Coordinates of C-alpha atoms and ligand atoms in Angstrom, one line a residue:
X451 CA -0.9 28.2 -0.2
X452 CA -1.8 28.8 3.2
X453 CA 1.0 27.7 6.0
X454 CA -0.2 25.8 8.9
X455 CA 0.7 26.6 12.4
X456 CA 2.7 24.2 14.0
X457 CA 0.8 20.6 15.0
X458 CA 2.9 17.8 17.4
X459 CA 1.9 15.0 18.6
X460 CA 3.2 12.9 21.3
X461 CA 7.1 11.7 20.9
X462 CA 6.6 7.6 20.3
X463 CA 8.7 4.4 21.6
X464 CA 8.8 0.9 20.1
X465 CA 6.3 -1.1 20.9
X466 CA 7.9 -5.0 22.2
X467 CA 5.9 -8.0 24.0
X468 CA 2.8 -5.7 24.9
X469 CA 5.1 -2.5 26.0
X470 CA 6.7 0.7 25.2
X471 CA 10.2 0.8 25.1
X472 CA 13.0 2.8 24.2
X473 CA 15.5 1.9 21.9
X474 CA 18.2 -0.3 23.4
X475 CA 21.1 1.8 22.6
X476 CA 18.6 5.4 23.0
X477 CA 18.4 6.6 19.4
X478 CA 15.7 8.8 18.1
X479 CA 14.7 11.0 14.9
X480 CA 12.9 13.8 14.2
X481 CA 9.4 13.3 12.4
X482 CA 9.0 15.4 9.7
X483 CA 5.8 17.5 8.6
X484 CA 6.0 17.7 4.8
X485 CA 3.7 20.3 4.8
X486 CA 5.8 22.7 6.7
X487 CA 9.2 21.0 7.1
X488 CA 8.9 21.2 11.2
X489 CA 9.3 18.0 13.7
X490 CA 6.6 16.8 14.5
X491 CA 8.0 15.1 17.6
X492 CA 10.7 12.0 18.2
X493 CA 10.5 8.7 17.8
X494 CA 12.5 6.1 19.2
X495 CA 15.0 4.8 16.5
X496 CA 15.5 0.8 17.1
X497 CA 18.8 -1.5 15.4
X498 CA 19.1 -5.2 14.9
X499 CA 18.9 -5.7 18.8
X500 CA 15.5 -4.0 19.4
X501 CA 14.3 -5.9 16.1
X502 CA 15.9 -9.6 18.0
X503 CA 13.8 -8.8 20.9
X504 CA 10.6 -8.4 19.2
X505 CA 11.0 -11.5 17.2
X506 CA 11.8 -13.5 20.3
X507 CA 8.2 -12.0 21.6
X508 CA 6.3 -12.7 18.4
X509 CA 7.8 -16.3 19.0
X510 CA 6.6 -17.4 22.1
X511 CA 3.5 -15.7 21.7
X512 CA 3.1 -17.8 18.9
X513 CA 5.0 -20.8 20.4
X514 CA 3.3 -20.7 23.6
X515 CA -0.3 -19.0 22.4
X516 CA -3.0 -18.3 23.3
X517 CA -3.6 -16.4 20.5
X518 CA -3.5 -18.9 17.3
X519 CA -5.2 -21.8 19.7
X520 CA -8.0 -19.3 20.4
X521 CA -11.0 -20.1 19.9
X522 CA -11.9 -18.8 16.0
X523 CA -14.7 -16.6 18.1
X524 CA -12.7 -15.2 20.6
X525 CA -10.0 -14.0 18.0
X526 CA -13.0 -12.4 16.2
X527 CA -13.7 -10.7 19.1
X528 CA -10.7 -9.1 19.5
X529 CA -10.4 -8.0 15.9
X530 CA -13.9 -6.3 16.0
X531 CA -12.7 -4.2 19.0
X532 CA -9.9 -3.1 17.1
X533 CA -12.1 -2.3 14.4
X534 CA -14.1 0.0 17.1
X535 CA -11.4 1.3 18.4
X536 CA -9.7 2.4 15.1
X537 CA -13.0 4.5 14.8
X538 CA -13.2 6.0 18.5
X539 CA -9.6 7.1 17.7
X540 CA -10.4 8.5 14.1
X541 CA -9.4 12.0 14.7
X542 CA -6.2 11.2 16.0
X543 CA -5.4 8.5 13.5
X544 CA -6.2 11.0 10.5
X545 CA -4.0 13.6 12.0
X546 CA -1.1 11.6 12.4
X547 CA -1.4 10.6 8.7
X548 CA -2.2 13.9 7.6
X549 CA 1.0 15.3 9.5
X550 CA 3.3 12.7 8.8
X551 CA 2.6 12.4 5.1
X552 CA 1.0 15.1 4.0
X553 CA -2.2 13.7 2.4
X554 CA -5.2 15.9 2.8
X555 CA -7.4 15.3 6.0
X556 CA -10.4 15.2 4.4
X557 CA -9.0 12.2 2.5
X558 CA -7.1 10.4 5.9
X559 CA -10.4 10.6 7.6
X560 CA -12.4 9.5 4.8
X561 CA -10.9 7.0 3.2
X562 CA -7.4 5.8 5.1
X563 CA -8.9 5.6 8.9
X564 CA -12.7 4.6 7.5
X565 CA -10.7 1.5 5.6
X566 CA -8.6 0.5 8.2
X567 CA -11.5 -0.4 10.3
X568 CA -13.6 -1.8 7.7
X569 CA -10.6 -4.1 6.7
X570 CA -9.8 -5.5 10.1
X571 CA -13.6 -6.2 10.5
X572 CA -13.8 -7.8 7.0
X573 CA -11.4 -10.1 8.3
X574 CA -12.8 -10.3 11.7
X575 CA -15.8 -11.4 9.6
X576 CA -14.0 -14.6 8.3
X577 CA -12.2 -16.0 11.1
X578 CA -14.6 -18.2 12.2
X579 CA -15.3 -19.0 8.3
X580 CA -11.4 -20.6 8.2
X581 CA -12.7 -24.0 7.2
X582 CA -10.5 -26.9 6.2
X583 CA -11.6 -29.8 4.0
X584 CA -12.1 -33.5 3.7
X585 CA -11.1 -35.7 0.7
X586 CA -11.5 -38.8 -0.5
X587 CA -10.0 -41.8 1.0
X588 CA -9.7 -45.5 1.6
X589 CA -13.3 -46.9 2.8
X590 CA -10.7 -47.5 6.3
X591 CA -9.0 -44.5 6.2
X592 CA -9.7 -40.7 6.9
X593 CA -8.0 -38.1 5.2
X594 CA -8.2 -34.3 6.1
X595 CA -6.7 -30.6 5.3
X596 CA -6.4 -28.3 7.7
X597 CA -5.3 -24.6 7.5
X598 CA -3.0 -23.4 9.8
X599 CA -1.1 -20.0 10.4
X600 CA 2.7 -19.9 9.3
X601 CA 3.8 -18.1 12.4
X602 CA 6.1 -14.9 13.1
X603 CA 5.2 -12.7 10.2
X604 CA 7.6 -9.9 9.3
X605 CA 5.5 -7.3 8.0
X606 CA 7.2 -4.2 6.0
X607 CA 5.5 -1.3 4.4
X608 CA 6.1 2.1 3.0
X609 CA 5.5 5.8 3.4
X610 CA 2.2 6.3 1.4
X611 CA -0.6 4.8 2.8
X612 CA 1.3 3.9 6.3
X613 CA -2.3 2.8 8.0
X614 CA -3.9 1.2 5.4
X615 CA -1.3 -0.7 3.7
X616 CA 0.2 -1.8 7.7
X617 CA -3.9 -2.9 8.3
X618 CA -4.1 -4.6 4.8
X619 CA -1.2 -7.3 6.3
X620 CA -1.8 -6.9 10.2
X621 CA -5.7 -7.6 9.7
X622 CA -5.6 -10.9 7.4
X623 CA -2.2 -12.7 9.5
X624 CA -4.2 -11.9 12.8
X625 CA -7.2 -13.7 11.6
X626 CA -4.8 -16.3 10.4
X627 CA -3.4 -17.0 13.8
X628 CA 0.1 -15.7 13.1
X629 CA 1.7 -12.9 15.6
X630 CA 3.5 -10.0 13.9
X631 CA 6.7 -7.8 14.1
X632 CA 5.6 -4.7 12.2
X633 CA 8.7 -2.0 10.7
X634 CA 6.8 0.7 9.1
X635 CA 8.4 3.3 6.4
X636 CA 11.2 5.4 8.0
X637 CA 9.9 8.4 7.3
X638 CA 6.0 7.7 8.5
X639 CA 5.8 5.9 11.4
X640 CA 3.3 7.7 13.4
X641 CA 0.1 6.0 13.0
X642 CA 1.8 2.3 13.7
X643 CA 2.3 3.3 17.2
X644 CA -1.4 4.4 17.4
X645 CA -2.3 1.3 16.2
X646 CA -0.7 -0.4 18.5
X647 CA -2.1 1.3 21.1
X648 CA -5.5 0.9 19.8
X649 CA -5.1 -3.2 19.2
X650 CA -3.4 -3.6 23.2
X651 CA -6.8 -1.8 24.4
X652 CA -8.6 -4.2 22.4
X653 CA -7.1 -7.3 24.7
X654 CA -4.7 -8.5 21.8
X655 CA -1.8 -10.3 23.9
X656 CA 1.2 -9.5 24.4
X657 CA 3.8 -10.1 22.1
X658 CA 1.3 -11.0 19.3
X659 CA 1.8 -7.4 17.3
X660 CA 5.4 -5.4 17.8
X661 CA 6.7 -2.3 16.1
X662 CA 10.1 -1.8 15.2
X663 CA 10.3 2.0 13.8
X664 CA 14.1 1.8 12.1
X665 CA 15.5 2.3 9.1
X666 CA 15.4 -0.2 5.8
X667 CA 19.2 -1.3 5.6
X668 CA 18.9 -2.0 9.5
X669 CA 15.7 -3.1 11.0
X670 CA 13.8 -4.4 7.4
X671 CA 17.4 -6.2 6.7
X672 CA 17.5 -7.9 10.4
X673 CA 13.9 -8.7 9.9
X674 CA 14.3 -10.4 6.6
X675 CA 17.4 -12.8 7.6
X676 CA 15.9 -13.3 11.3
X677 CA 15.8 -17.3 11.2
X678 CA 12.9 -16.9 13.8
X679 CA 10.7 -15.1 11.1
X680 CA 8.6 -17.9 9.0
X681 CA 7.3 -14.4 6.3
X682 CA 7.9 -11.6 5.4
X683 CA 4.8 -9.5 3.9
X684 CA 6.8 -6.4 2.2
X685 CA 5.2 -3.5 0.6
X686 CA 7.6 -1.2 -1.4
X687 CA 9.8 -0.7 -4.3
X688 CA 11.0 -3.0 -6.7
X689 CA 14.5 -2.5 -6.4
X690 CA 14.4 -2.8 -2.3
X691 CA 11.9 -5.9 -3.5
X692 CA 14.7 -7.4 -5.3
X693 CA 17.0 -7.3 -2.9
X694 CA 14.6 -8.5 0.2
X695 CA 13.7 -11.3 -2.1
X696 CA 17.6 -12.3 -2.6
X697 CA 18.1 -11.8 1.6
X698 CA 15.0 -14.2 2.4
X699 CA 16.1 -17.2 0.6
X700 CA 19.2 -17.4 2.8
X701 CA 16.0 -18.9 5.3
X702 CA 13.6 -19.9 3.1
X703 CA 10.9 -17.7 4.2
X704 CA 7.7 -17.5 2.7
X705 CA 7.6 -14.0 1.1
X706 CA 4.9 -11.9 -0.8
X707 CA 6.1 -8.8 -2.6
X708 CA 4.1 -6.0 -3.4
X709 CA 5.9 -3.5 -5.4
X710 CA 5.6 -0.6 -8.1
X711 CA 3.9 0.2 -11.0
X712 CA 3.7 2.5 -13.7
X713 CA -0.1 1.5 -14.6
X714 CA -1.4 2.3 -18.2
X715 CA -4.8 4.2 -18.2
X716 CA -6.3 3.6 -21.6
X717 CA -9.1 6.5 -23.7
X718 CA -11.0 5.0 -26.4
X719 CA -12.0 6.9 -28.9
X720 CA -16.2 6.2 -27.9
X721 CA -15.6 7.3 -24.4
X722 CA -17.5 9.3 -22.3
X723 CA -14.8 12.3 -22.1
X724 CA -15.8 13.7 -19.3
X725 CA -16.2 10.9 -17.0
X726 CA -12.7 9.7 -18.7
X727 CA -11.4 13.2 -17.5
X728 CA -12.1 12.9 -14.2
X729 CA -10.5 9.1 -13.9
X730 CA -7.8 10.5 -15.6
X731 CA -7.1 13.0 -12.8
X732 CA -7.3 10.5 -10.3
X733 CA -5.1 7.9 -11.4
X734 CA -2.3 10.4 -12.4
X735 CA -2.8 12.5 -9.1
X736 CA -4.2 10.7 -6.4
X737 CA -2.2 11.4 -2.7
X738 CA -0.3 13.3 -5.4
X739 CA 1.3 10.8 -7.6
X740 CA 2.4 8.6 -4.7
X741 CA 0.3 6.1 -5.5
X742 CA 1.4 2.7 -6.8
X743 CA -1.9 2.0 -8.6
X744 CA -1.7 5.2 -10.2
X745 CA -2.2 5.1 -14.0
X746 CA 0.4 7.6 -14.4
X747 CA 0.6 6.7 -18.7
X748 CA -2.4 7.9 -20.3
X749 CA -2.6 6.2 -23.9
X750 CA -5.4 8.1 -25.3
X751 CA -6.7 7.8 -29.1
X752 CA -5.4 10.0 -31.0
X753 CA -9.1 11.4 -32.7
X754 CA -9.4 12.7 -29.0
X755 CA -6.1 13.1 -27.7
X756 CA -6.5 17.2 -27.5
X757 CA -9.9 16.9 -26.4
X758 CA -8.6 14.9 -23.5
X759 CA -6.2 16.4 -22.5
X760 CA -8.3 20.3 -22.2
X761 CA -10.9 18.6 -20.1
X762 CA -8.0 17.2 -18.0
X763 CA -5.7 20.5 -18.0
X764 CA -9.2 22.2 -17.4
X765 CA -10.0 20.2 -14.2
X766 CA -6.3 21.1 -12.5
X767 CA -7.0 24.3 -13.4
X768 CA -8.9 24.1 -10.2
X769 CA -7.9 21.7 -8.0
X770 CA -7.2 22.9 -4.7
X771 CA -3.4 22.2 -4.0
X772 CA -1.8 22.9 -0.2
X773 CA -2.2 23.0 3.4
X774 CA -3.2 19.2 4.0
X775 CA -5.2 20.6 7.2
X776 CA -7.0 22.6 5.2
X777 CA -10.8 20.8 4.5
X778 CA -10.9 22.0 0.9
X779 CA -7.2 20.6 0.1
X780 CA -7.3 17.9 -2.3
X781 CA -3.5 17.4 -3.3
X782 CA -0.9 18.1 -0.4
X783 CA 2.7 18.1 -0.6
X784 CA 5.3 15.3 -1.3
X785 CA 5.9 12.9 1.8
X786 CA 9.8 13.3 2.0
X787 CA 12.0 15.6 0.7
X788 CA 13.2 12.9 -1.9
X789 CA 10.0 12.3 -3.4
X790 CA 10.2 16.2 -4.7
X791 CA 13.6 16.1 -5.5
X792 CA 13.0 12.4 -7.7
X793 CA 9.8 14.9 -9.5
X794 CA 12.2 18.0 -10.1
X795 CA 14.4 15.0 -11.4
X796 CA 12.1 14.1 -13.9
X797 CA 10.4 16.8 -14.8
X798 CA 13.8 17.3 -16.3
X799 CA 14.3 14.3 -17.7
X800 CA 11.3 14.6 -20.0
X801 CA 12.0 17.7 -21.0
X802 CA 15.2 16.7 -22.4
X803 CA 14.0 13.7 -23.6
X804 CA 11.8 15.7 -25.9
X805 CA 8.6 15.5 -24.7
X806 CA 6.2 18.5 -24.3
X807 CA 5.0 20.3 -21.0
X808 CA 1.3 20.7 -21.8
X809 CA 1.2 21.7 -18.2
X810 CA 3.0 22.7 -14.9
X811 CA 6.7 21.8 -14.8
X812 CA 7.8 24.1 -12.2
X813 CA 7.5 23.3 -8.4
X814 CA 4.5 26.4 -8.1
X815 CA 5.4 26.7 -4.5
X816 CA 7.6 29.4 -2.3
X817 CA 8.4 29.0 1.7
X818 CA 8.4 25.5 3.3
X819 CA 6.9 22.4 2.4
X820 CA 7.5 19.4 -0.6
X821 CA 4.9 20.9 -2.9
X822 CA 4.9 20.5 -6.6
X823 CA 2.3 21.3 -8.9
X824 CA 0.7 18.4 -10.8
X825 CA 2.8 18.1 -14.4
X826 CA 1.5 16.5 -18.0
X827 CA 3.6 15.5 -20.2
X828 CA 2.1 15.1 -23.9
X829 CA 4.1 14.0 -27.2
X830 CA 5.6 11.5 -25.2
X831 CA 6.8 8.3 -26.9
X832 CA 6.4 4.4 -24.7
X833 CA 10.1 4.6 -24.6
X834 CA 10.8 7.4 -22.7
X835 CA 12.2 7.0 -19.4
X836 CA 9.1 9.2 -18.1
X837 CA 6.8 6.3 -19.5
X838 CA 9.2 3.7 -18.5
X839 CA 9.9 4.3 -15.0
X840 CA 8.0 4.5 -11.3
X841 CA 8.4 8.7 -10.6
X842 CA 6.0 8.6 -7.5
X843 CA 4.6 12.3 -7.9
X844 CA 2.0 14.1 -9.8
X845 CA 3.6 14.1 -13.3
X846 CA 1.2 12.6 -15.7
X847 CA 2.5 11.2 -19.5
X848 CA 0.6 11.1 -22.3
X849 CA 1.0 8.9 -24.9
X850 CA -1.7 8.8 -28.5
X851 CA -2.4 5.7 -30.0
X852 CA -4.2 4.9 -33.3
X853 CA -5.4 0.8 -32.8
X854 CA -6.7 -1.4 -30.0
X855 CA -3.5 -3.5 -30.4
X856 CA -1.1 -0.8 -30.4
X857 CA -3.1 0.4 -27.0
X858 CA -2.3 -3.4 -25.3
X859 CA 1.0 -3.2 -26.6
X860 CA 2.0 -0.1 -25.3
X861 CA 0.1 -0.8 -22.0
X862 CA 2.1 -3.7 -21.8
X863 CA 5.4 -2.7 -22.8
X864 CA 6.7 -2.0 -18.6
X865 CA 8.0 -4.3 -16.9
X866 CA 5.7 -3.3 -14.1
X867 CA 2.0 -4.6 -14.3
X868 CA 0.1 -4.0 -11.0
X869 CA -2.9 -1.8 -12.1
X870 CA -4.4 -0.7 -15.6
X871 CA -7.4 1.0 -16.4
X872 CA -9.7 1.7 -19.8
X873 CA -12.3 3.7 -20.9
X874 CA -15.0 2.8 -23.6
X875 CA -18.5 2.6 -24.2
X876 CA -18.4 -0.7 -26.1
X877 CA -18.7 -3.8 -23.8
X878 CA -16.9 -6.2 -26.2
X879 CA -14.0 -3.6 -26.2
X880 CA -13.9 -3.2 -22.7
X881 CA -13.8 -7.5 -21.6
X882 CA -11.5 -8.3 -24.3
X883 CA -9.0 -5.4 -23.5
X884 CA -9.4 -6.1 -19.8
X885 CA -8.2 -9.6 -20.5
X886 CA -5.3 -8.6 -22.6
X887 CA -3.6 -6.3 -20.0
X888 CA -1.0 -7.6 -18.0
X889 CA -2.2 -6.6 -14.5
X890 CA -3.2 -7.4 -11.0
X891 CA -6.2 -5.3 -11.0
X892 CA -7.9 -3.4 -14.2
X893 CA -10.5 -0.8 -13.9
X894 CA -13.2 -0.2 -16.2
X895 CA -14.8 3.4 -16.6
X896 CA -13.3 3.8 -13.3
X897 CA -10.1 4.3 -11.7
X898 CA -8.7 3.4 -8.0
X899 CA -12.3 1.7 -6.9
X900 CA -12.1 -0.2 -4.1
X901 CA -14.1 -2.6 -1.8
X902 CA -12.4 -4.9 1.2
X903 CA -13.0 -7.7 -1.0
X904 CA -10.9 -6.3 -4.3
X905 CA -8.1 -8.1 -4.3
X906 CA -4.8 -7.0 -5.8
X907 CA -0.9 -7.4 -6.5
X908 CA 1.4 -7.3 -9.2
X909 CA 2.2 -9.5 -12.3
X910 CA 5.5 -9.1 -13.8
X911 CA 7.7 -6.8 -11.8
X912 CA 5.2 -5.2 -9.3
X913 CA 5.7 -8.8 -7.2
X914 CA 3.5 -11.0 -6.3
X915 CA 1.2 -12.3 -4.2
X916 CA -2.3 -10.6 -3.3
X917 CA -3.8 -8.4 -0.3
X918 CA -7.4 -8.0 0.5
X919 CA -10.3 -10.2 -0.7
X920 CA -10.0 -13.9 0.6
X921 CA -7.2 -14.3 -1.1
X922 CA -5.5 -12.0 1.0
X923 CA -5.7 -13.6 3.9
X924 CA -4.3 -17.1 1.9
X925 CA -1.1 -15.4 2.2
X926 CA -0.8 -16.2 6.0
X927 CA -1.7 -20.0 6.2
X928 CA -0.4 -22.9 4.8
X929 CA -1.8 -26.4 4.6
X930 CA -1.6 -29.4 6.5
X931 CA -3.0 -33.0 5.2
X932 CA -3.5 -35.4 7.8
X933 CA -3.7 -39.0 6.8
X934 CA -5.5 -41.6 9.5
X935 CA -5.2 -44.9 9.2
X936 CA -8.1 -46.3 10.9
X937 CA -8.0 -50.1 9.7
Ligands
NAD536 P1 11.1 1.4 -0.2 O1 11.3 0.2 -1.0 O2 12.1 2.4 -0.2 O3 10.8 1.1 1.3 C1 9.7 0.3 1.7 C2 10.0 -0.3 3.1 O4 11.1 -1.2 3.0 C3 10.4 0.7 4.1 O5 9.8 0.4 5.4 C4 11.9 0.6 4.2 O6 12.5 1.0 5.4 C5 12.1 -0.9 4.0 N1 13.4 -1.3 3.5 C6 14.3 -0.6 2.8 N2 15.4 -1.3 2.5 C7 15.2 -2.5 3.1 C8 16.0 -3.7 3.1 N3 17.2 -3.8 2.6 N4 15.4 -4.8 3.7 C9 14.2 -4.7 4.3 N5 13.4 -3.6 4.3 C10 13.9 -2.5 3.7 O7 9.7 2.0 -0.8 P2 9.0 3.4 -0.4 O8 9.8 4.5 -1.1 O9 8.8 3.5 1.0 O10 7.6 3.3 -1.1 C11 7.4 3.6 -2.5 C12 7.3 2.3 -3.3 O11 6.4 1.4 -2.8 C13 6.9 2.6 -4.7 O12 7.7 1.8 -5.6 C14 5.5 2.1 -4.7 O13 5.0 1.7 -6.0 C15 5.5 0.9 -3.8 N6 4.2 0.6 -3.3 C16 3.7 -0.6 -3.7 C17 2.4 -0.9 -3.3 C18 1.7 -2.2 -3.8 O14 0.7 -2.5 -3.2 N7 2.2 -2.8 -4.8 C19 1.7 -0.1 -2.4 C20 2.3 1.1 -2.0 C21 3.6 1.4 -2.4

């Protein structure tokens, strides 16, 4: 693996009512390249007072508008010139993620900064097309819905797609009407400040999106219990989930959760192999594992279990793993040093939990950086704690099966249920297995295939509610039923 030189970018501030600001008490922290352990630069660190003073700006920009009495066409306006200028700053966006988390830069420029755009002018697209609803009445009487924004949304994501999963929130409440205070993942913050950059160019108002950059138990706690917060939009783990969920009912916010998975990526016996192969890689190695739509349990039949598993084996045999600057890169490092340690963690685990290393188990890396090689586990039984629990890395298990029922069974025997996945020729197979899995979003000789308008979120413990699609953008308004007398 080649070692990169070492790339900065400019140290970053918080960004409250329309400006940059330090942190009230002056904290900062190093931003760490995965890729080759270096700062990257500082970034101010913000506490529960920084977070109060957004909150209080997201409030009277929403209180006191303009921005959800705009005019539907004028806040579309906006949005498109965000969209724009997410593309005029493309290069800069995709090095920031690329730095920050380590994900290959072919890959930020092609998919993360490309989607970004694309989402916030998907939902650009609709805000004019926010239409309420008439319903039937008294022959004196008028009765009407309309469809307002909630308010301050509190908007919390994590470290592995920092852009995309910040747009997939920021986009859809915008078009809503709802102002924002944003705290992005502790460990990659960087391309939230661009963002905000980019939307204040684009004439959003002040106040109407803030970043907090701040650690979880701080900044996301302060944001959760704020009483001036009417949602909180979280992205994460289950267990941080959990306990957001618990913290939020103290004020009765609204709250979405989406969370993690453990997604079950099903071979029939009648599929095309090779094609299966390839889906195989992706949804076990994806931005390296740390993916929560990965399908990182792959039941396969057991007539082609070994056939499977060559092609696959045969196709990381090549993949290029390393410098994430690098063009030909296709898996980078780990984002945080805990993300390699939580692999080398279970890489163990499965070991000694009897399963067999069919390939990879050691990190295959010397020098700097949170590399690890990607890992398959095969003889692996559904109870194992490696096809039980959320590892967030490149380590694969594979599981046979013998019957289309045991398949759904062991597919559904997680408590997690966000993404699934299954491979077949047979069209009666593939509808009446899709409809048996127990998750958000299933893909059919396919894996992690996306458009703006495919929704998706958890059943069971991945959380709930959904982002993207229309019924993303649900998650931001509620509804109001006016009743007029008119006798
Ligand atoms: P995490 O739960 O550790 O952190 C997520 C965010 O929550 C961070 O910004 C963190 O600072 C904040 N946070 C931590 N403690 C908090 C608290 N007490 N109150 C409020 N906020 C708090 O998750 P992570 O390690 O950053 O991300 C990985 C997890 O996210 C995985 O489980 C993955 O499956 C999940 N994920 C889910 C989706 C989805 O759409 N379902 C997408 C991406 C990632």
């Amino acid at each position: 693996m080649t070692t990169q030189p070492a790339q900065t970018v400019s140290d970053g501030e918080l960004f409250i009512d329309g400006k940059w600001v330090p942190s009230a008490s002056g904290a900062t922290v190093d931003i760490v390249n995965p890729a080759t352990e270096t700062a990257i630069c500082k970034v101010a660190w913000g506490d529960a007072s920084d977070l109060d003073r957004a909150v209080q700006a997201a409030r009277r920009a929403f209180d006191q508008g303009p921005w959800p009495t705009l005019p539907a066409k004028e806040r579309a306006r906006i949005m498109f010139r965000i969209a724009d200028g997410i593309e005029a700053a493309g290069e800069e966006l995709a090095l920031r993620e690329t730095l920050d988390v380590g994900k290959p830069i072919s890959f930020t420029r092609g998919f993360d900064v490309r989607a970004a755009a694309e989402i916030f002018r998907y939902y650009a697209g609709m805000v004019e097309m926010l239409e309420g609803a008439a319903r039937p009445a008294g022959a004196r009487s008028l009765q009407y819905i309309r469809r307002e924004p909630l308010g301050v949304v509190g908007a919390i994501t994590p470290f592995n797609f920092p852009l995309n999963l910040a747009v997939n929130k920021i986009a859809p409440a915008l078009a809503a009407g709802n102002t924002i205070v944003h705290k992005p993942a502790d460990q990659t913050p960087l391309t939230a400040l661009k963002l905000a950059e980019i939307m204040a160019e684009a004439g959003l108002p002040e106040g109407v999106h803030n970043v907090v950059l701040g650690d979880g138990a701080t900044v996301g706690s302060a944001l959760v219990e704020h009483p001036g917060v009417d949602k909180i939009s979280f992205t994460g783990s289950t267990a941080t989930g959990k306990r957001l969920i618990a913290a939020a009912s103290a004020t009765l916010k609204k709250v979405t959760v989406e969370l993690g998975g453990k997604g079950a990526n099903i071979v029939f016996a009648d599929a095309d192999l090779d094609a299966a192969a390839q889906a195989a890689f992706q949804a076990g190695f994806f931005n390296t594992g740390q993916f929560c739509m990965s399908g990182s349990r792959l039941l396969v039949h057991r007539s082609v279990h070994d056939e499977l598993v060559a092609k696959l084996t045969a196709i990381l045999d090549v993949i290029p793993v390393g410098d994430p600057l690098a063009e030909a890169t296709v898996l980078g490092p780990l984002a945080h040093r805990a993300q390699l340690d939580k692999v080398l963690e279970y890489v163990a685990i499965g070991t000694a939990e009897g399963a067999t290393l069919a390939y990879g188990g050691e990190p295959g890396h010397e020098g700097p950086g949170f590399y690890h090689r990607p890992v398959v586990f095969t003889g692996a039984t559904a109870d194992m704690r490696i096809a039980q629990e959320e590892i967030f890395g490149p380590v694969l298990t594979v599981i046979p099966f013998d019957t289309d029922d045991e398949a759904v069974e062991i597919a559904n025997g997680t408590p997690y249920g966000l993404a699934a996945g299954l491979h077949t020729r047979d069209l009666k197979r593939a509808h009446n297995v899709a409809g048996r899995l127990e998750a958000g979003i299933v893909w059919v000789n396919t894996w992690a295939a996306f458009e703006n308008s495919t929704s998706f979120g958890g059943y069971k413990a991945s959380g709930f509610g959904r982002e993207l699609g229309p019924e993303g953008i649900e998650e931001y308004l509620q509804y109001k039923t006016i009743y007029v007398n008119v006798d």
